[in-house]
mmCIF file of C-alpha atoms in Angstrom:
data_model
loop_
_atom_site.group_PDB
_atom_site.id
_atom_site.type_symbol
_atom_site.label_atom_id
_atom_site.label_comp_id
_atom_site.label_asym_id
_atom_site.label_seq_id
_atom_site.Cartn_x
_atom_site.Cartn_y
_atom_site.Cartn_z
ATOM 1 C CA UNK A 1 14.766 -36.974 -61.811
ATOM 2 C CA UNK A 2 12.084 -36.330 -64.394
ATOM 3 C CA UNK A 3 8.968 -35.264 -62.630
ATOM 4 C CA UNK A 4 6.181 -37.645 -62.377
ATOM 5 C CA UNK A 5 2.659 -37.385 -64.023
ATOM 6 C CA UNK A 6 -1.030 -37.415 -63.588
ATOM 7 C CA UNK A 7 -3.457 -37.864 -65.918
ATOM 8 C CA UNK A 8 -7.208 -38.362 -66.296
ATOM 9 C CA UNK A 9 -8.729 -40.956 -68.040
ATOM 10 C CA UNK A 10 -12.012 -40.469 -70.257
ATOM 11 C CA UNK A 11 -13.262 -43.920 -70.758
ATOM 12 C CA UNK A 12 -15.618 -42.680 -74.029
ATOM 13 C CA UNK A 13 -18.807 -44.893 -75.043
ATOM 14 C CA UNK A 14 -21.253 -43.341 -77.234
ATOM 15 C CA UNK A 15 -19.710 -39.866 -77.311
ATOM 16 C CA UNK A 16 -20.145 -39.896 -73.195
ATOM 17 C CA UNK A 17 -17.614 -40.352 -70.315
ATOM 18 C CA UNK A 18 -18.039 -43.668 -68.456
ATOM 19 C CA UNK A 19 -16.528 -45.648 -65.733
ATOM 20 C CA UNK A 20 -17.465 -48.785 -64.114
ATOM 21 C CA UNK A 21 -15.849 -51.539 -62.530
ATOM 22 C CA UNK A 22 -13.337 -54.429 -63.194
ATOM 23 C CA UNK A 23 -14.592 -53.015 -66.747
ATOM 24 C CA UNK A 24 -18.325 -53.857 -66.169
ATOM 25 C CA UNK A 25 -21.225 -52.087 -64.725
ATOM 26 C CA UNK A 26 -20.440 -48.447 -66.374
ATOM 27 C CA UNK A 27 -22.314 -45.144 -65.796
ATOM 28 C CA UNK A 28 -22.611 -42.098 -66.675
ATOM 29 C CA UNK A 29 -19.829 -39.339 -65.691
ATOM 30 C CA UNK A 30 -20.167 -36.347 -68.003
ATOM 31 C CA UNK A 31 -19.481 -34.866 -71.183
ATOM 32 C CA UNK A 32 -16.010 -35.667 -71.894
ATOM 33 C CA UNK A 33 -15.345 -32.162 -73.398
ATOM 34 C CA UNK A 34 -15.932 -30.408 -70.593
ATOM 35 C CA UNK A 35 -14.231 -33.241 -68.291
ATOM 36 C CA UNK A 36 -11.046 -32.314 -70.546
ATOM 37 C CA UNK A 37 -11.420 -28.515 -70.333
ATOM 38 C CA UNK A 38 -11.712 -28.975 -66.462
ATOM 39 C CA UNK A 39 -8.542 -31.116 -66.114
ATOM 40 C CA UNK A 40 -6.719 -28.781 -68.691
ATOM 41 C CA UNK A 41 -7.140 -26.088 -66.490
ATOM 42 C CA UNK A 42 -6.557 -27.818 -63.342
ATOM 43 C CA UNK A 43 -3.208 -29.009 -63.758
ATOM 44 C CA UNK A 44 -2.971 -32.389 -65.227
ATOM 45 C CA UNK A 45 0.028 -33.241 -67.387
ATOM 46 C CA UNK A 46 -1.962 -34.969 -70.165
ATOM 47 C CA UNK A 47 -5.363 -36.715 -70.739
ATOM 48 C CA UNK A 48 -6.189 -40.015 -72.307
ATOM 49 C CA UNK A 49 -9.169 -40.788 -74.046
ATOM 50 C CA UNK A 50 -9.806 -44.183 -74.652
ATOM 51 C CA UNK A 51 -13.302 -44.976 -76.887
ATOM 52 C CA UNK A 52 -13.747 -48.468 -75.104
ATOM 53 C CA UNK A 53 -15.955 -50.584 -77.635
ATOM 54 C CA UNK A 54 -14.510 -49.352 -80.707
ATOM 55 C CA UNK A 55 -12.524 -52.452 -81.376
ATOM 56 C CA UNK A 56 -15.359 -54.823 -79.610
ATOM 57 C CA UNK A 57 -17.608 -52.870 -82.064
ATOM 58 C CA UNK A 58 -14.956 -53.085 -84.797
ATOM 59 C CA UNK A 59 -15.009 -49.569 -85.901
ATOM 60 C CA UNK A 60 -13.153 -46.398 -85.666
ATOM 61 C CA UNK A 61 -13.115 -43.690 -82.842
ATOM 62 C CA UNK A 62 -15.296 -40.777 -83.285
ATOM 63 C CA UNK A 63 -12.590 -38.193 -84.721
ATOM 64 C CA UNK A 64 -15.194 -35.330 -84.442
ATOM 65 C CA UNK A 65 -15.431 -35.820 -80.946
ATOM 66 C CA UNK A 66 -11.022 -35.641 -80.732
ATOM 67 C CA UNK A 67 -11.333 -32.717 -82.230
ATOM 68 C CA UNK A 68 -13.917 -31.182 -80.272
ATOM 69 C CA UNK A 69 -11.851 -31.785 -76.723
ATOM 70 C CA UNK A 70 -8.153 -31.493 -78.464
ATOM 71 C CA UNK A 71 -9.550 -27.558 -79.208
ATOM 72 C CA UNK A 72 -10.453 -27.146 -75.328
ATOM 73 C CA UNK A 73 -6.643 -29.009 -74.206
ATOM 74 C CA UNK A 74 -3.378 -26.930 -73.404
ATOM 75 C CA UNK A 75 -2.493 -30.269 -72.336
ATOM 76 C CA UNK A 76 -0.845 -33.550 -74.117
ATOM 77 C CA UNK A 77 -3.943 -35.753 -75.630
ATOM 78 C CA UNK A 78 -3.842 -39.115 -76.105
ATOM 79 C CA UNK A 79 -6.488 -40.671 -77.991
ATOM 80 C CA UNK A 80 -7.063 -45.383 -78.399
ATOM 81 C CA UNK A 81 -9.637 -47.199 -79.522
ATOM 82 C CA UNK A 82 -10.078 -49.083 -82.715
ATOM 83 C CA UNK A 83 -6.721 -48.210 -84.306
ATOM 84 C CA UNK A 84 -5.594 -50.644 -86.744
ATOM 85 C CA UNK A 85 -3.558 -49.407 -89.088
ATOM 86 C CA UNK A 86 -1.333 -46.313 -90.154
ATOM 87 C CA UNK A 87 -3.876 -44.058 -91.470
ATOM 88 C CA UNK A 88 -6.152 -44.421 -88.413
ATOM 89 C CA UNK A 89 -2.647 -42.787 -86.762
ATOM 90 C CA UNK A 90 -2.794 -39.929 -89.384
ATOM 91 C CA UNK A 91 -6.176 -39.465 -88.968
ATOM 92 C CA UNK A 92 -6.067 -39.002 -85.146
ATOM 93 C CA UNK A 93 -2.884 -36.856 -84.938
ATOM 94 C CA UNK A 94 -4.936 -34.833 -87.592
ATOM 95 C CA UNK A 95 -7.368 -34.511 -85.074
ATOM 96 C CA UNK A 96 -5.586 -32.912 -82.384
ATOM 97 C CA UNK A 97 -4.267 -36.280 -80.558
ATOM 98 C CA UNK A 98 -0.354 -36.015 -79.702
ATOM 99 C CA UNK A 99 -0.129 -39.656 -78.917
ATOM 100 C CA UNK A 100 -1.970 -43.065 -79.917
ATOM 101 C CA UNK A 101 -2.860 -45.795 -77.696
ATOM 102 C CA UNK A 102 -2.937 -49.516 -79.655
ATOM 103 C CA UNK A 103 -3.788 -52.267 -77.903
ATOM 104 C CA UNK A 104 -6.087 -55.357 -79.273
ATOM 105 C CA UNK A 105 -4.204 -54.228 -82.893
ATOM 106 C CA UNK A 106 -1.074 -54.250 -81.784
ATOM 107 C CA UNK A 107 -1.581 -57.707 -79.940
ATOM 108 C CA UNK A 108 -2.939 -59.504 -83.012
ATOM 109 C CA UNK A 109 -0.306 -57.488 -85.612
ATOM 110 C CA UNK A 110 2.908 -56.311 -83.394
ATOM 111 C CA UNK A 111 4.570 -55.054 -86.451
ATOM 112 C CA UNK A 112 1.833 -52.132 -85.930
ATOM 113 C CA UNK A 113 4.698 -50.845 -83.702
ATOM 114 C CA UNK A 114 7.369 -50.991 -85.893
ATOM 115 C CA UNK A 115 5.162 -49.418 -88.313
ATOM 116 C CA UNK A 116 3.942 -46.477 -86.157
ATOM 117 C CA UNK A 117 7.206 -45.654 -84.728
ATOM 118 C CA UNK A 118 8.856 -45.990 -87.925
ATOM 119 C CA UNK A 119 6.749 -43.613 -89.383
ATOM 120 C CA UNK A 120 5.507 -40.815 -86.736
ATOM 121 C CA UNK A 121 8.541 -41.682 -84.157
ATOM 122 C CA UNK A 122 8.472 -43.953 -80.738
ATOM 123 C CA UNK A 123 6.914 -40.719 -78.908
ATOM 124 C CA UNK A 124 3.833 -40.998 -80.709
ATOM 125 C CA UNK A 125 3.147 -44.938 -79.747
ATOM 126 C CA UNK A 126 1.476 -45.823 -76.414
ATOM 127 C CA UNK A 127 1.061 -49.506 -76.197
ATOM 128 C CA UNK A 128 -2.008 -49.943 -73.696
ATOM 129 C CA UNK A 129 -1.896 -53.568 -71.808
ATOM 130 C CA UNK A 130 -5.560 -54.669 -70.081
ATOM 131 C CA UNK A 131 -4.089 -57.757 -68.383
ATOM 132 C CA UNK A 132 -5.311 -59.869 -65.105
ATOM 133 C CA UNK A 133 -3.705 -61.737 -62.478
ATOM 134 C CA UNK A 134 -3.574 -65.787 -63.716
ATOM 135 C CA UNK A 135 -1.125 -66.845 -60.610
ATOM 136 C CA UNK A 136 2.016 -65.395 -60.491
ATOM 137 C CA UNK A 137 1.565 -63.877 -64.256
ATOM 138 C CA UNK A 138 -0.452 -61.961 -65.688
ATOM 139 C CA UNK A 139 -2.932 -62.406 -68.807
ATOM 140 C CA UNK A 140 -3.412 -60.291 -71.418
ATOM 141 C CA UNK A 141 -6.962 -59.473 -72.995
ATOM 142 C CA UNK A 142 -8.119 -58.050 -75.984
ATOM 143 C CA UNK A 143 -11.477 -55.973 -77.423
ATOM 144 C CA UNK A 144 -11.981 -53.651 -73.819
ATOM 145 C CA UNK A 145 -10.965 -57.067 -71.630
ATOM 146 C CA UNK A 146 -13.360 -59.324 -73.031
ATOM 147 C CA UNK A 147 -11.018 -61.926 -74.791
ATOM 148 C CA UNK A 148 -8.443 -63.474 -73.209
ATOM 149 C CA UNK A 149 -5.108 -63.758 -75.145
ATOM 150 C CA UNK A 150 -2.665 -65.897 -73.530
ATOM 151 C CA UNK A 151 0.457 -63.881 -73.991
ATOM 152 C CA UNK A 152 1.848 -62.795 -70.666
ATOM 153 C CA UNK A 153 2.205 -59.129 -69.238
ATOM 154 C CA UNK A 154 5.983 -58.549 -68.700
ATOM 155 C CA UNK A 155 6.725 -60.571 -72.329
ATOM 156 C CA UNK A 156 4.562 -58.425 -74.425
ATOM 157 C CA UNK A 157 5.488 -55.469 -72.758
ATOM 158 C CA UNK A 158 9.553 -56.085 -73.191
ATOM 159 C CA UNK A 159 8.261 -56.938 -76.808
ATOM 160 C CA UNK A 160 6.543 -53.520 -77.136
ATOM 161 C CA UNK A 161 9.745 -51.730 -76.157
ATOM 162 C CA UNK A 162 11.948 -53.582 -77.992
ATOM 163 C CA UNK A 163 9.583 -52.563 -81.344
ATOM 164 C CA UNK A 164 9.488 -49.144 -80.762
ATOM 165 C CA UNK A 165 6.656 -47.864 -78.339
ATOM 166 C CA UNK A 166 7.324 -44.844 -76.501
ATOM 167 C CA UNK A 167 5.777 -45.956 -73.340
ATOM 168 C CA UNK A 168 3.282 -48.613 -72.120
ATOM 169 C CA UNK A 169 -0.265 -47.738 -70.625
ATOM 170 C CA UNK A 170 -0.430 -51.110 -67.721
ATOM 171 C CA UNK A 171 -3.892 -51.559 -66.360
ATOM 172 C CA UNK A 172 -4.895 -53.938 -63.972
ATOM 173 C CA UNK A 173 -8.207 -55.492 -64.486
ATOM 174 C CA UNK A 174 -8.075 -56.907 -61.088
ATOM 175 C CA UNK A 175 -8.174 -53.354 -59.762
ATOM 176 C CA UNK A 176 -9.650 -51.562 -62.424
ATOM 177 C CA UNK A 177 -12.040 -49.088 -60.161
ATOM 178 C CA UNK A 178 -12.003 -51.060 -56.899
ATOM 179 C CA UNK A 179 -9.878 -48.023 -55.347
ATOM 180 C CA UNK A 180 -7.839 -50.011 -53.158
ATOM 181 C CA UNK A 181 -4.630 -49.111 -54.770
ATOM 182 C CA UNK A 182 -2.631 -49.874 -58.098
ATOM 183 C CA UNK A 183 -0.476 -53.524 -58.104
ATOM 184 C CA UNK A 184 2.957 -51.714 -57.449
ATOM 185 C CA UNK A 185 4.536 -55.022 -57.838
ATOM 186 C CA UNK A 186 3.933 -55.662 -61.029
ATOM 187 C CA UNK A 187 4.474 -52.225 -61.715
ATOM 188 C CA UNK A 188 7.867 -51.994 -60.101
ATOM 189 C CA UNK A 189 9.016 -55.176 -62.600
ATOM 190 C CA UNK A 190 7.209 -53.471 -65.673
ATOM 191 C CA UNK A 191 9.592 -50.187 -64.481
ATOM 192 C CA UNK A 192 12.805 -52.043 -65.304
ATOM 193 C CA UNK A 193 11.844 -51.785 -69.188
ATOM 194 C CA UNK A 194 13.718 -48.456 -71.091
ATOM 195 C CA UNK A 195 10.582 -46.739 -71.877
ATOM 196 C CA UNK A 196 8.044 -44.975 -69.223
ATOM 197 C CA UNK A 197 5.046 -47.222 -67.550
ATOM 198 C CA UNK A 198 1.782 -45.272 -66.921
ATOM 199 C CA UNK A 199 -0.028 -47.044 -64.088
ATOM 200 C CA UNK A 200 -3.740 -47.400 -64.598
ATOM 201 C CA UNK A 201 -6.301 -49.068 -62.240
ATOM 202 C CA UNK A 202 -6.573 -48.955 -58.513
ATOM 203 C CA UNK A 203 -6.539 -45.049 -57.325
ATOM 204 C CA UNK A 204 -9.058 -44.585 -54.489
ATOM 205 C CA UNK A 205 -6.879 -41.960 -52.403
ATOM 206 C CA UNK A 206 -3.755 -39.710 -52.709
ATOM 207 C CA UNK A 207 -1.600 -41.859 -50.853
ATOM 208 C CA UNK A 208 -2.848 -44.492 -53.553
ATOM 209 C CA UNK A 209 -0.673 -42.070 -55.428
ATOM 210 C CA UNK A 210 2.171 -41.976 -53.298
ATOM 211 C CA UNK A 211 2.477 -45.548 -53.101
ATOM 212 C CA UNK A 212 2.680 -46.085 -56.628
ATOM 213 C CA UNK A 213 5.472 -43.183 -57.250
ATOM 214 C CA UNK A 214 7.604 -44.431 -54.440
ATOM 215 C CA UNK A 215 7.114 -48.334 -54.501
ATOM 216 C CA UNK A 216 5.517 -49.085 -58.187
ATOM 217 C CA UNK A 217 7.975 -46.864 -59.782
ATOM 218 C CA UNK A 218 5.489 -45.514 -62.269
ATOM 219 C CA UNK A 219 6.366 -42.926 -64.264
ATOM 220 C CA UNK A 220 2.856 -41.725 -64.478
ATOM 221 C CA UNK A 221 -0.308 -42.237 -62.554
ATOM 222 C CA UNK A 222 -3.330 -42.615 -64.710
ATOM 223 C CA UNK A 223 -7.153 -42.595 -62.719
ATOM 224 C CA UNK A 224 -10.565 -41.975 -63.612
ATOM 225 C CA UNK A 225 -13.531 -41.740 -61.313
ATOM 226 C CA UNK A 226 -11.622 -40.454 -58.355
ATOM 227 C CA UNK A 227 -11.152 -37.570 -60.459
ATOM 228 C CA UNK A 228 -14.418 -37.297 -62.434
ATOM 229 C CA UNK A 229 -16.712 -37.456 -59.208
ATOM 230 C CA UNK A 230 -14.912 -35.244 -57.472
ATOM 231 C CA UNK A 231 -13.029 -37.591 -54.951
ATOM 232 C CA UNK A 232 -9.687 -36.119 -55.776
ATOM 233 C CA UNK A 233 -8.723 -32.856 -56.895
ATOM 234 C CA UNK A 234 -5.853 -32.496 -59.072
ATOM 235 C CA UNK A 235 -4.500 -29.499 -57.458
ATOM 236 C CA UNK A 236 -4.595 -31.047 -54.097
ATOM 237 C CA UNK A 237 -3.279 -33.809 -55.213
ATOM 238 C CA UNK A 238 -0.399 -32.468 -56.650
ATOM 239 C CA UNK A 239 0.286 -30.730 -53.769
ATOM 240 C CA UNK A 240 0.308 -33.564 -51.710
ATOM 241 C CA UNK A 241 2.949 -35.215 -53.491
ATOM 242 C CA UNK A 242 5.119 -32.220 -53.355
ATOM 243 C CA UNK A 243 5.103 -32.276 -50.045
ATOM 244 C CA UNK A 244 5.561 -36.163 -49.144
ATOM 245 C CA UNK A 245 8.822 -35.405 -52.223
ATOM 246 C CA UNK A 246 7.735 -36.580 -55.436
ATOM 247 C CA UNK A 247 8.822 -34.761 -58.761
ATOM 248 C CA UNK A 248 5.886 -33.000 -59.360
ATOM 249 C CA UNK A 249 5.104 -30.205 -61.610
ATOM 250 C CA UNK A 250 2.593 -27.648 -60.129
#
């Protein structure tokens, strides 16, 4: 069984690490260079950094900034946020980024999939879904969760897959840093597609964790302020899971 992953999130708005709340209400949490070095060093098994209002602000992410906490990482990086086209990829892998993450682009052009795989291969492609609970679907949204889409989650995520993305980035607005846990429902149905789901959007304790490893299937755990107030440790952490028998690496 492959071992499961963790992974901090920096949420980046003007060059700082943020994190707030059903995505509102954001504050401060640190310079997101030395948030990466930390996390490099502790463990994790890749970092995402996600510049939040570059598509709402309809630009492109800071690439001095990638570079600046790629040159700190020992660590997979990957790097979303106002990605539209093919160069934007070049420009970011140039920076130090292993992987992209495409969302609002990809939702309005899905042959932005085809394109990137086609070009810098299906490992390189994260397609990142911001969706919220409408019933018994889910919504997407676009632009950071401020426009809603219509398309449905488990649709445009078979879609994804069946384009070319190397692994889809789900996170629940609904739980988006409420802490009581990730929807490992949903997740379990998203984890019957052929490429890996990265749960994002509910961690509040390790057995938060736990819960979605064993029951949402995820193949990765993403979580941010658990981790960048000092909540959780990622050693720790890991260790718990080893213990309770998840894959882990340590």
């Amino acid at each position: 069984m492959l071992a499961k992953r963790i992974i901090p999130c920096l949420d980046i708005c003007n060059g700082r690490t943020v994190k707030g709340t059903n995505f509102v209400n954001l504050r401060d949490a640190g310079d997101p260079v030395e948030l990466g070095r930390m996390y490099s060093e502790q463990g994790a098994d890749e970092l995402v950094f996600l510049d939040i209002t570059a598509s709402f602000e309809g630009r492109k992410t800071f690439t001095e900034l990638v570079q600046r906490i790629a040159s700190v990482l020992s660590i997979p990086f990957t790097v979303g946020g106002g990605i539209h086209e093919l160069s934007d990829v070049e420009r970011l892998l140039q920076a130090g980024a292993d992987k992209v993450s495409v969302n609002s682009a990809a939702l309005k052009n899905p042959g932005l999939i085809d394109s990137i795989a086609a070009n810098f291969g299906s490992q390189v492609c994260t397609i990142a879904i911001d969706a919220r609970q409408n019933g018994n679907d889910w919504e997407c949204f676009l632009n950071g969760g401020r426009v809603p889409t219509g398309r449905r989650l488990f649709e445009w995520a078979a879609e994804a897959a069946d384009r070319g993305a190397g692994e889809i980035l789900f996170t629940s607005m609904d739980h988006d840093g409420v802490k009581n846990g990730y929807p490992c429902e949903a997740l379990a149905r998203l984890s019957e597609l052929p490429i890996p789901v990265i749960a994002s959007g509910g961690a509040g304790s390790k057995e938060h964790f736990l819960e979605v490893f064993a029951k949402g299937k995820a193949s990765a755990a993403l979580a941010a302020s658990v981790f960048h107030f000092g909540q959780i440790s990622i050693p720790e952490l890991k260790q718990y899971l080893c213990r309770s028998g998840i894959p882990i690496r340590i």
